[in-house]
Amino acid sequence: MTAGRRQTLNLYIQAKGEVRLSELEELLPDVSSMTLRRDLEQLERDGEIVRTRGGAKSIAHLSMIREAAYTQRVGENLDAKMSIAAKAVQFVTPGRSLYLDAGTTAMCLAQQIPDESLFILTSAPNIALELSKNRNVRVALTGGQLNRDTLSLSGGEAMAYMEGLNIDVAFLTASAFSLESGFTVGDRSEADLKRLIVRKARTRVLLLDGSKIDRGMPYTFARLSDAEILITDGPLPPSYLKAAKQAKTTVVQANAGDEEKGKEGTA
Amino acid sequence: MTAGRRQTLNLYIQAKGEVRLSELEELLPDVSSMTLRRDLEQLERDGEIVRTRGGAKSIAHLSMIREAAYTQRVGENLDAKMSIAAKAVQFVTPGRSLYLDAGTTAMCLAQQIPDESLFILTSAPNIALELSKNRNVRVALTGGQLNRDTLSLSGGEAMAYMEGLNIDVAFLTASAFSLESGFTVGDRSEADLKRLIVRKARTRVLLLDGSKIDRGMPYTFARLSDAEILITDGPLPPSYLKAAKQAKTTVVQANAGDEEKGKEGTA
DNA sequence: CATTACAATGTGAATCATTCACATCTTGTA
DNA sequence: TACAAGATGTGAATGATTCACATTGTAATG
């Protein structure tokens, strides 16, 4: 009972990043604030959170903010990203070999990856670290130069690493997506790497939060028809839905707040 | 004046990891606690620290604890490691190509690397992320599988990356060091990687905190004579000093508390 | 050089979270 | 069942934090 409540609290805090004690009191009205305080104390000992005046913050989230401070606000669309990740994690089954892209959406997914027998390749050092918390997941990084804006590795060496490696499912993110240009990013060598992944993976899952739809960036790495699955939040414009149907791409709608149930199974 | 004080505060907090407000009041008796509070507020906005009841904590330090929670307590010998790193950073000159090993000592060094034109290769994702905060430093990671205990990449692919790459100065850490076995670690493939680095680097700097001296681990990756520089805290036993003299290895003593002055120049 | 504006700093009262010690309730075990 | 150990609740005491306001320092402007 105690352990379960602590886990609930931890999940909640990890998802929100920052909470006030008063929130937690509303969330769990059956226990006193003193109990919640003691739970937070424990979670702090476990290294999951730091307690602040009036509440607590997730350490993982703090590191994320710190790391992405140079690019954009992580908080933007975080709900959307969390719910997209919640849908994506349904495509993870034990024993598979996965690829995880860089980016905050992928980071949200990394946090939700179950501790099962998996092999996961990623090009993002921060995601590799997050994944390494799982005892049963073997984590590998593509080498290469680190792009300080996207926190992504790329370059010829990163690609060389991929030869002789099999990927069952690749979870890819894009900076922008439109019908004309397909999935695009702003960096040449990152696009090269993504193209290679698209070619090597057996199943391609594209993660795309709504703010990126109907926009374009310089380099295309995939077309809609390359994606078996497209997970997005909010409603897709009709023209896009039609195109997806033609391309035989399964579109999964993730609605913020779906994290818990999410059992409609669009797989 | 304000900016200078904030920087002092930040350095102090980053070094200590966790401070109480009362400490800061002693450190800077010329300003009121209210000013210090406002400074902490600013540093929190900058994403450097989190404020806690009664003080503040360094975010970088928190992430370190989180990451190394599986192995050992980071706090152990942290003073020693910081002072070793302070000595090591004197061997960093602009325009060079460096290698930084994995480990908390190397992480301490990473935090002190100046934001100069440098190329730095590392096998530790967490260190790569730390280094990426510097605008002028180009950071590269060796690829490979991630060892969750040492947070170090290794494996054949990691080594393949190194071909065609030149390293001016390599900063290496060891799990143990003795006259008989030399510098040793507990993992085979990590030893392989380190051996390669030792071979490729023009100058080899070994970082070693006192607790590791006169111990042995299974795999040797270098002998005393391979190291041009050996930086250690506390006094080295006479037999080791003699051996170092014979091996033409410069021994640098880092004494905890040296971070500020440290201008005796043993280079 | 005086003046104004603005940011940085100090002060003390009011507020609020937190801690602490102690009482009570569960839970697991012999 | 009875006991021990851990979990939880309560309210007073403590201590940190905030807030509004006064003051000082600093830089730009006429």
XYZ file of C-alpha atoms (C1' of nucleotides) in Angstrom:
594
model
C 0.000 0.000 0.000
C 2.697 2.422 0.974
C 4.932 1.330 -1.859
C 2.081 1.616 -4.351
C 1.275 5.122 -3.273
C 4.921 6.111 -3.510
C 5.077 4.757 -7.022
C 1.939 6.651 -8.000
C 3.443 9.798 -6.565
C 6.692 9.242 -8.348
C 5.023 8.669 -11.701
C 2.905 11.756 -11.207
C 5.883 13.887 -10.315
C 8.014 12.517 -13.128
C 5.214 13.290 -15.578
C 4.532 16.796 -14.323
C 8.117 17.657 -13.543
C 7.149 19.926 -10.686
C 4.363 19.647 -8.144
C 3.079 21.490 -5.125
C 2.224 19.626 -1.988
C -1.297 20.977 -2.218
C -1.693 19.254 -5.597
C -0.675 15.957 -4.113
C -3.170 16.442 -1.312
C -5.915 16.781 -3.908
C -4.565 13.818 -5.828
C -4.564 11.569 -2.776
C -7.165 12.945 -0.394
C -7.100 9.775 1.722
C -3.787 10.426 3.348
C -2.551 13.305 5.409
C -0.013 15.825 4.263
C 2.392 14.408 6.777
C 2.337 11.068 4.995
C 2.923 12.744 1.689
C 5.840 14.600 3.178
C 7.314 11.347 4.360
C 6.789 9.837 0.917
C 8.603 12.730 -0.686
C 11.399 12.278 1.829
C 11.741 8.664 0.715
C 11.620 9.531 -2.972
C 14.307 12.087 -2.362
C 16.475 9.438 -0.699
C 15.911 7.265 -3.768
C 17.285 10.052 -5.922
C 14.081 10.486 -7.898
C 13.122 13.987 -6.823
C 14.305 16.982 -4.908
C 12.043 18.510 -2.344
C 11.499 22.209 -2.592
C 9.578 24.590 -0.434
C 5.956 23.778 -1.007
C 6.459 20.689 -3.114
C 8.965 18.727 -5.133
C 10.647 18.562 -8.532
C 11.644 15.626 -10.676
C 15.384 15.331 -11.069
C 15.036 13.781 -14.522
C 12.934 16.731 -15.573
C 15.396 19.215 -14.162
C 18.186 17.656 -16.167
C 16.025 17.814 -19.261
C 15.394 21.499 -18.792
C 19.046 22.121 -18.172
C 20.007 20.231 -21.284
C 17.447 21.733 -23.602
C 17.792 25.236 -22.252
C 19.772 26.153 -25.333
C 17.107 25.141 -27.788
C 13.521 25.590 -26.773
C 11.401 25.366 -23.702
C 10.883 21.717 -22.875
C 7.585 22.533 -21.259
C 6.029 23.424 -24.594
C 3.496 20.819 -25.536
C 4.791 18.526 -22.848
C 1.343 17.086 -22.281
C 1.036 16.294 -25.950
C 4.463 14.698 -25.985
C 3.680 12.609 -22.940
C 0.497 11.268 -24.442
C 2.157 10.556 -27.770
C 4.808 8.622 -25.895
C 2.117 6.723 -24.009
C 0.700 5.524 -27.302
C 4.109 4.734 -28.731
C 5.100 2.546 -25.814
C 2.337 0.149 -26.811
C 4.404 -0.813 -29.822
C 7.246 -1.981 -27.626
C 7.279 -5.726 -27.058
C 9.925 -7.756 -25.171
C 12.841 -9.213 -27.040
C 12.861 -6.603 -29.804
C 15.575 -4.379 -31.077
C 14.540 -0.735 -31.189
C 15.850 2.577 -32.366
C 14.972 5.742 -30.488
C 15.492 9.128 -32.048
C 16.650 12.289 -30.327
C 14.286 14.994 -29.119
C 12.029 15.662 -26.184
C 9.207 13.513 -27.508
C 11.584 10.578 -27.718
C 12.788 11.419 -24.225
C 9.233 11.149 -22.963
C 9.045 7.742 -24.596
C 12.364 6.706 -23.057
C 11.011 7.474 -19.611
C 8.091 5.146 -20.213
C 9.981 2.224 -21.725
C 9.280 -0.869 -19.600
C 12.187 -2.672 -17.968
C 12.026 -5.678 -20.260
C 14.533 -7.582 -22.324
C 15.189 -5.083 -25.104
C 18.002 -3.787 -27.220
C 17.750 -0.083 -27.869
C 19.944 1.977 -30.114
C 19.735 5.728 -29.905
C 21.578 8.744 -31.208
C 20.849 10.858 -28.149
C 23.198 10.645 -25.152
C 20.588 11.946 -22.748
C 18.135 9.302 -23.870
C 20.766 6.614 -23.536
C 21.322 7.670 -19.944
C 17.620 7.631 -19.220
C 17.300 4.158 -20.715
C 20.247 2.864 -18.741
C 18.167 3.026 -15.601
C 16.468 -0.144 -16.766
C 18.339 -3.248 -15.690
C 17.108 -5.411 -18.546
C 17.548 -3.032 -21.421
C 20.772 -3.124 -23.367
C 21.540 0.370 -24.553
C 23.800 1.370 -27.405
C 24.741 4.767 -28.762
C 25.704 5.647 -32.276
C 28.992 7.505 -32.068
C 29.729 10.751 -33.756
C 29.725 14.451 -33.191
C 27.267 15.901 -30.774
C 24.973 18.602 -32.038
C 24.546 20.845 -29.048
C 21.172 22.134 -30.155
C 19.424 18.852 -30.749
C 21.609 16.776 -28.414
C 21.888 14.312 -31.241
C 24.870 12.448 -32.594
C 25.509 12.304 -36.297
C 28.201 12.142 -38.898
C 29.773 9.446 -40.993
C 30.951 7.509 -37.971
C 27.493 7.416 -36.506
C 26.266 5.842 -39.706
C 29.086 3.363 -39.963
C 28.012 1.970 -36.643
C 24.683 0.961 -38.071
C 26.008 -1.573 -40.562
C 25.348 -5.118 -39.452
C 22.724 -4.008 -36.993
C 19.077 -4.978 -37.211
C 16.280 -2.764 -35.990
C 12.789 -4.173 -35.519
C 11.038 -0.948 -34.676
C 12.347 2.568 -35.138
C 10.731 5.452 -33.287
C 11.513 8.595 -35.228
C 10.761 12.243 -34.621
C 10.738 15.081 -37.087
C 11.080 18.833 -36.802
C 8.325 19.347 -39.322
C 5.913 17.463 -41.532
C 3.935 18.375 -44.604
C 2.361 16.477 -47.469
C 4.679 18.039 -50.001
C 8.007 17.631 -48.180
C 7.257 14.675 -45.943
C 9.150 14.418 -42.651
C 11.910 16.991 -42.427
C 14.664 18.264 -40.145
C 16.998 21.216 -40.244
C 20.348 19.449 -40.134
C 21.918 17.698 -43.068
C 23.835 14.972 -41.286
C 20.948 14.213 -38.973
C 18.755 13.727 -41.985
C 21.353 11.338 -43.414
C 21.288 9.271 -40.251
C 17.509 9.202 -40.108
C 17.326 8.137 -43.734
C 19.603 5.230 -42.971
C 17.443 4.223 -40.029
C 14.327 4.433 -42.164
C 15.991 2.107 -44.637
C 17.175 -0.415 -42.072
C 14.162 -0.630 -39.762
C 11.450 -3.224 -40.285
C 8.752 -1.013 -38.786
C 8.838 2.767 -38.692
C 6.857 4.678 -36.070
C 6.785 8.451 -36.509
C 6.096 10.608 -33.450
C 4.787 14.060 -34.228
C 3.228 16.617 -32.000
C 0.611 18.832 -33.531
C 2.717 22.002 -33.610
C 4.891 20.457 -36.315
C 2.222 19.618 -38.820
C 2.029 21.449 -42.131
C 5.453 22.928 -41.782
C 8.669 22.309 -43.623
C 12.382 22.171 -42.853
C 15.264 21.934 -45.331
C 16.031 18.206 -45.321
C 13.557 15.420 -45.962
C 14.354 12.030 -44.438
C 11.094 10.168 -45.032
C 7.777 10.314 -46.872
C 4.430 9.569 -45.340
C 4.424 6.235 -47.140
C 7.630 5.228 -45.346
C 5.853 5.263 -41.996
C 3.864 2.234 -40.927
C 2.567 4.132 -37.914
C 2.091 7.838 -37.320
C 1.341 8.926 -33.781
C 0.148 12.442 -33.307
C -1.865 14.490 -30.859
C -4.844 16.580 -31.752
C -6.830 16.148 -34.948
C -5.042 15.696 -38.253
C -6.408 17.812 -41.126
C -8.691 15.798 -43.467
C -6.257 16.030 -46.367
C -3.602 14.432 -44.203
C -5.922 11.653 -43.077
C -6.743 10.910 -46.676
C -3.100 10.861 -47.652
C -2.345 8.526 -44.762
C -5.039 6.156 -45.920
C -3.580 6.119 -49.401
C -0.091 5.561 -48.013
C -1.370 2.708 -45.842
C -0.107 4.492 -42.747
C -1.941 3.780 -39.502
C -2.681 7.029 -37.736
C -2.863 6.901 -33.951
C -4.454 9.834 -32.172
C -3.010 10.527 -28.761
C -5.169 12.790 -26.680
C -3.577 14.498 -23.724
C -4.784 12.813 -20.565
C -4.781 9.350 -22.090
C -1.718 8.132 -20.266
C -3.586 5.925 -17.833
C -6.173 4.090 -19.840
C -4.868 4.074 -23.399
C -6.089 0.536 -24.029
C -8.113 1.113 -27.167
C -5.260 -0.617 -28.936
C -4.723 0.827 -32.344
C -1.987 -1.715 -32.967
C 29.394 43.487 -8.869
C 26.108 41.675 -8.759
C 27.072 39.422 -11.651
C 30.420 38.644 -10.070
C 28.842 37.626 -6.801
C 26.348 35.416 -8.591
C 29.155 33.705 -10.430
C 31.034 33.133 -7.206
C 27.929 31.690 -5.654
C 27.318 29.447 -8.622
C 30.861 28.103 -8.652
C 30.662 27.456 -4.933
C 27.369 25.647 -5.223
C 28.461 23.625 -8.236
C 31.567 22.563 -6.356
C 29.790 21.644 -3.143
C 26.685 20.258 -4.758
C 24.475 21.313 -1.876
C 24.632 24.364 0.331
C 22.684 25.910 3.159
C 21.814 29.548 3.103
C 23.671 29.996 6.384
C 26.866 28.807 4.670
C 26.466 31.404 1.978
C 25.948 34.060 4.605
C 29.309 33.147 6.108
C 30.910 33.024 2.674
C 29.702 36.494 1.752
C 29.192 38.411 4.970
C 28.937 41.742 3.156
C 25.488 41.182 1.769
C 22.226 40.435 3.454
C 20.464 37.101 3.293
C 17.773 38.730 1.222
C 20.297 39.507 -1.504
C 21.550 35.951 -1.428
C 17.974 34.723 -1.747
C 17.485 36.905 -4.786
C 20.751 35.599 -6.238
C 19.591 32.038 -5.759
C 16.299 32.935 -7.420
C 18.232 34.172 -10.446
C 20.472 31.116 -10.567
C 17.390 28.958 -10.412
C 15.923 30.837 -13.377
C 19.190 30.204 -15.208
C 18.729 26.493 -14.642
C 21.909 26.133 -12.608
C 20.426 25.179 -9.263
C 17.211 24.304 -7.515
C 16.304 26.092 -4.351
C 15.396 23.934 -1.421
C 14.212 24.773 2.029
C 17.211 26.280 3.755
C 19.490 26.436 0.792
C 20.048 25.199 -2.737
C 21.364 22.274 -4.731
C 23.332 22.090 -7.949
C 21.354 20.511 -10.771
C 24.495 19.125 -12.389
C 25.366 17.474 -9.114
C 21.904 16.030 -8.714
C 22.104 14.449 -12.133
C 25.458 13.003 -11.229
C 24.078 11.404 -8.096
C 21.136 10.027 -10.007
C 23.376 8.531 -12.633
C 25.930 7.030 -10.349
C 23.431 5.804 -7.792
C 23.893 2.311 -9.149
C 27.614 2.187 -8.604
C 29.037 4.087 -5.704
C 28.339 7.194 -3.813
C 29.505 10.127 -5.866
C 30.151 12.099 -2.724
C 33.029 9.816 -1.766
C 36.278 11.668 -2.144
C 34.536 14.402 -4.074
C 36.891 17.003 -2.676
C 39.844 14.950 -3.819
C 38.327 14.524 -7.258
C 37.600 18.214 -7.604
C 41.151 19.157 -6.710
C 42.590 16.556 -9.060
C 40.418 17.981 -11.812
C 41.604 21.491 -10.966
C 45.166 20.377 -11.586
C 44.263 18.499 -14.726
C 42.555 21.472 -16.309
C 45.924 23.231 -16.386
C 46.986 20.830 -19.105
C 44.169 21.983 -21.360
C 45.251 24.554 -23.932
C 43.117 26.039 -26.718
C 43.052 24.405 -30.103
C 43.881 20.937 -28.878
C 42.150 17.654 -29.408
C 41.460 15.855 -26.116
C 40.130 12.568 -24.888
C 38.178 12.412 -21.653
C 37.569 9.132 -19.931
C 34.432 8.055 -18.079
C 34.088 8.285 -14.307
C 33.287 10.871 -11.685
C 36.809 12.266 -11.619
C 36.591 12.899 -15.352
C 33.156 14.429 -14.804
C 34.665 16.873 -12.353
C 37.215 17.771 -14.996
C 34.495 18.166 -17.614
C 32.747 20.710 -15.426
C 35.902 22.780 -15.258
C 36.864 22.660 -18.926
C 37.088 26.242 -20.206
C 34.874 27.305 -23.080
C 37.686 27.493 -25.605
C 38.206 26.174 -29.082
C 38.683 22.477 -28.344
C 37.821 19.103 -29.767
C 36.959 16.582 -27.084
C 36.257 12.924 -27.580
C 34.786 10.965 -24.713
C 33.303 7.558 -24.083
C 30.891 8.806 -21.425
C 27.481 10.165 -22.506
C 27.032 12.108 -19.300
C 30.371 13.810 -19.793
C 29.527 14.591 -23.401
C 26.355 16.328 -22.240
C 28.241 18.308 -19.648
C 30.805 19.381 -22.221
C 28.128 20.386 -24.689
C 27.272 23.349 -22.495
C 30.374 25.017 -23.875
C 29.690 26.865 -27.089
C 33.211 26.593 -28.446
C 33.933 22.982 -27.655
C 33.236 20.391 -30.314
C 32.165 17.209 -28.583
C 32.248 13.705 -30.000
C 31.232 10.395 -28.504
C 32.614 6.997 -29.271
C 29.695 4.762 -30.136
C 29.036 1.384 -28.629
C 27.216 -0.368 -25.881
C 26.603 1.489 -22.678
C 27.856 -0.093 -19.494
C 25.255 0.885 -16.954
C 27.639 0.692 -14.021
C 30.418 2.862 -15.339
C 28.283 4.857 -17.775
C 30.956 4.181 -20.321
C 30.691 3.135 -23.942
C 32.815 0.327 -25.255
C 32.900 -2.475 -27.755
C 34.388 -2.997 -31.170
C 32.369 -0.196 -32.680
C 33.592 2.249 -30.090
C 37.115 1.389 -31.100
C 36.468 1.547 -34.801
C 35.486 5.146 -34.354
C 38.941 6.027 -33.191
C 40.760 5.192 -36.411
C 41.795 8.291 -38.249
C 41.408 10.452 -35.198
C 44.231 12.292 -33.493
C 44.344 12.947 -29.781
C 46.778 15.456 -28.338
C 46.078 14.876 -24.685
C 44.180 11.977 -23.161
C 42.841 12.247 -19.629
C 42.419 8.732 -18.331
C 41.065 7.341 -15.101
C 41.614 3.922 -13.606
C 39.727 1.814 -11.095
C 42.952 0.783 -9.445
C 46.695 1.283 -9.651
C 49.644 -0.679 -8.356
C 53.310 -0.988 -9.271
C 52.923 -4.616 -10.271
C 49.749 -4.381 -12.375
C 49.884 -0.783 -13.523
C 46.584 0.980 -14.226
C 43.682 -1.448 -14.187
C 39.906 -1.643 -14.641
C 37.327 -4.349 -14.113
C 35.853 -4.552 -17.588
C 37.504 -6.215 -20.532
C 36.172 -4.104 -23.357
C 36.725 -0.890 -21.455
C 40.317 -1.907 -20.999
C 40.565 -2.539 -24.738
C 39.299 0.935 -25.480
C 41.632 2.555 -22.975
C 44.569 0.662 -24.403
C 43.766 2.024 -27.813
C 43.570 5.547 -26.449
C 46.886 5.116 -24.685
C 48.399 4.072 -27.985
C 46.916 6.903 -30.014
C 47.362 9.852 -27.645
C 50.438 12.052 -27.809
C 50.294 12.862 -24.117
C 48.694 10.702 -21.458
C 47.459 12.221 -18.199
C 46.305 9.748 -15.557
C 43.879 10.950 -12.903
C 43.878 8.892 -9.749
C 42.387 9.608 -6.373
C 44.201 8.227 -3.390
C 41.681 5.513 -2.588
C 42.699 3.616 -5.711
C 46.405 3.366 -5.073
C 48.015 0.029 -4.342
C 45.016 -1.943 -5.513
C 44.467 -4.124 -8.523
C 41.647 -4.956 -10.928
C 41.571 -7.701 -13.555
C 42.529 -5.820 -16.729
C 45.617 -3.691 -17.186
C 45.419 -0.944 -19.795
C 48.602 1.007 -19.078
C 51.853 0.918 -17.153
C 53.261 3.720 -15.107
C 55.782 4.387 -17.872
C 52.933 5.009 -20.329
C 51.815 8.064 -18.386
C 53.552 11.363 -18.996
C 51.614 12.907 -16.122
C 50.077 11.358 -13.037
C 47.762 13.540 -10.991
C 46.831 12.298 -7.581
C 45.680 13.635 -4.254
C 47.352 12.995 -0.954
C 50.911 11.713 -0.631
C 52.158 8.930 -2.863
C 54.118 6.166 -1.082
C 57.903 6.572 -1.507
C 58.198 3.422 -3.581
C 55.708 4.845 -6.044
C 57.505 8.160 -6.218
C 60.727 6.363 -6.975
C 59.083 4.265 -9.660
C 57.580 7.383 -11.189
C 60.986 9.011 -11.324
C 62.402 5.986 -13.082
C 59.460 5.914 -15.508
C 59.957 9.644 -16.233
C 56.379 10.305 -15.121
C 55.671 13.734 -13.707
C 53.689 13.391 -10.513
C 51.330 16.223 -9.671
C 50.009 16.446 -6.147
C 46.535 17.881 -5.865
C 45.665 18.923 -2.355
C 42.036 19.417 -1.530
C 41.388 23.119 -1.234
C 43.791 24.021 -4.019
C 41.105 24.850 -6.533
C 41.588 28.595 -6.344
C 45.302 29.192 -6.292
C 46.886 26.152 -7.911
C 49.416 28.236 -9.818
C 52.590 26.437 -8.790
C 52.624 25.091 -12.327
C 53.908 21.549 -12.379
C 53.560 21.464 -16.137
C 26.842 69.189 -12.211
C 22.417 68.263 -10.863
C 18.664 65.377 -11.757
C 16.102 61.647 -12.820
C 15.310 56.922 -13.417
C 16.192 52.356 -12.405
C 18.267 48.549 -10.448
C 20.236 46.561 -6.313
C 19.983 46.094 -1.480
C 18.387 46.192 3.456
C 14.661 45.843 7.136
C 11.046 43.928 9.884
C 6.488 42.077 10.083
C 3.384 38.664 8.355
C 2.805 34.349 6.333
C 3.537 29.827 5.391
C 5.794 25.359 5.218
C 8.146 22.293 7.904
C 9.578 19.759 11.730
C 9.044 17.379 15.987
C 7.230 14.563 19.588
C 3.684 11.838 20.692
C -0.624 9.131 20.103
C -2.924 5.852 17.290
C -3.655 2.598 13.892
C -2.070 -1.376 10.567
C 0.317 -5.161 9.313
C 2.942 -9.155 9.573
C 4.667 -12.867 12.469
C 5.380 -16.191 16.253
C -4.027 -13.880 20.076
C -0.412 -11.044 21.214
C 3.530 -8.595 20.137
C 6.640 -5.827 17.503
C 7.589 -2.849 13.822
C 6.227 0.169 10.649
C 2.857 3.534 8.904
C -0.134 7.356 9.834
C -2.414 11.400 12.083
C -2.391 15.618 15.160
C -1.216 20.085 16.800
C 2.172 23.097 18.682
C 6.773 25.078 18.010
C 10.118 26.390 14.985
C 12.185 28.487 11.232
C 12.413 29.847 6.489
C 10.362 32.653 3.070
C 7.927 36.309 1.232
C 6.180 40.867 0.912
C 5.946 45.791 0.967
C 8.510 49.537 1.704
C 12.681 52.346 2.678
C 17.301 53.169 1.222
C 21.359 53.182 -1.247
C 24.124 52.930 -5.383
C 24.712 53.633 -10.363
C 24.143 55.138 -14.904
C 22.158 58.019 -18.273
C 20.395 62.685 -19.479
C 19.601 67.561 -19.583
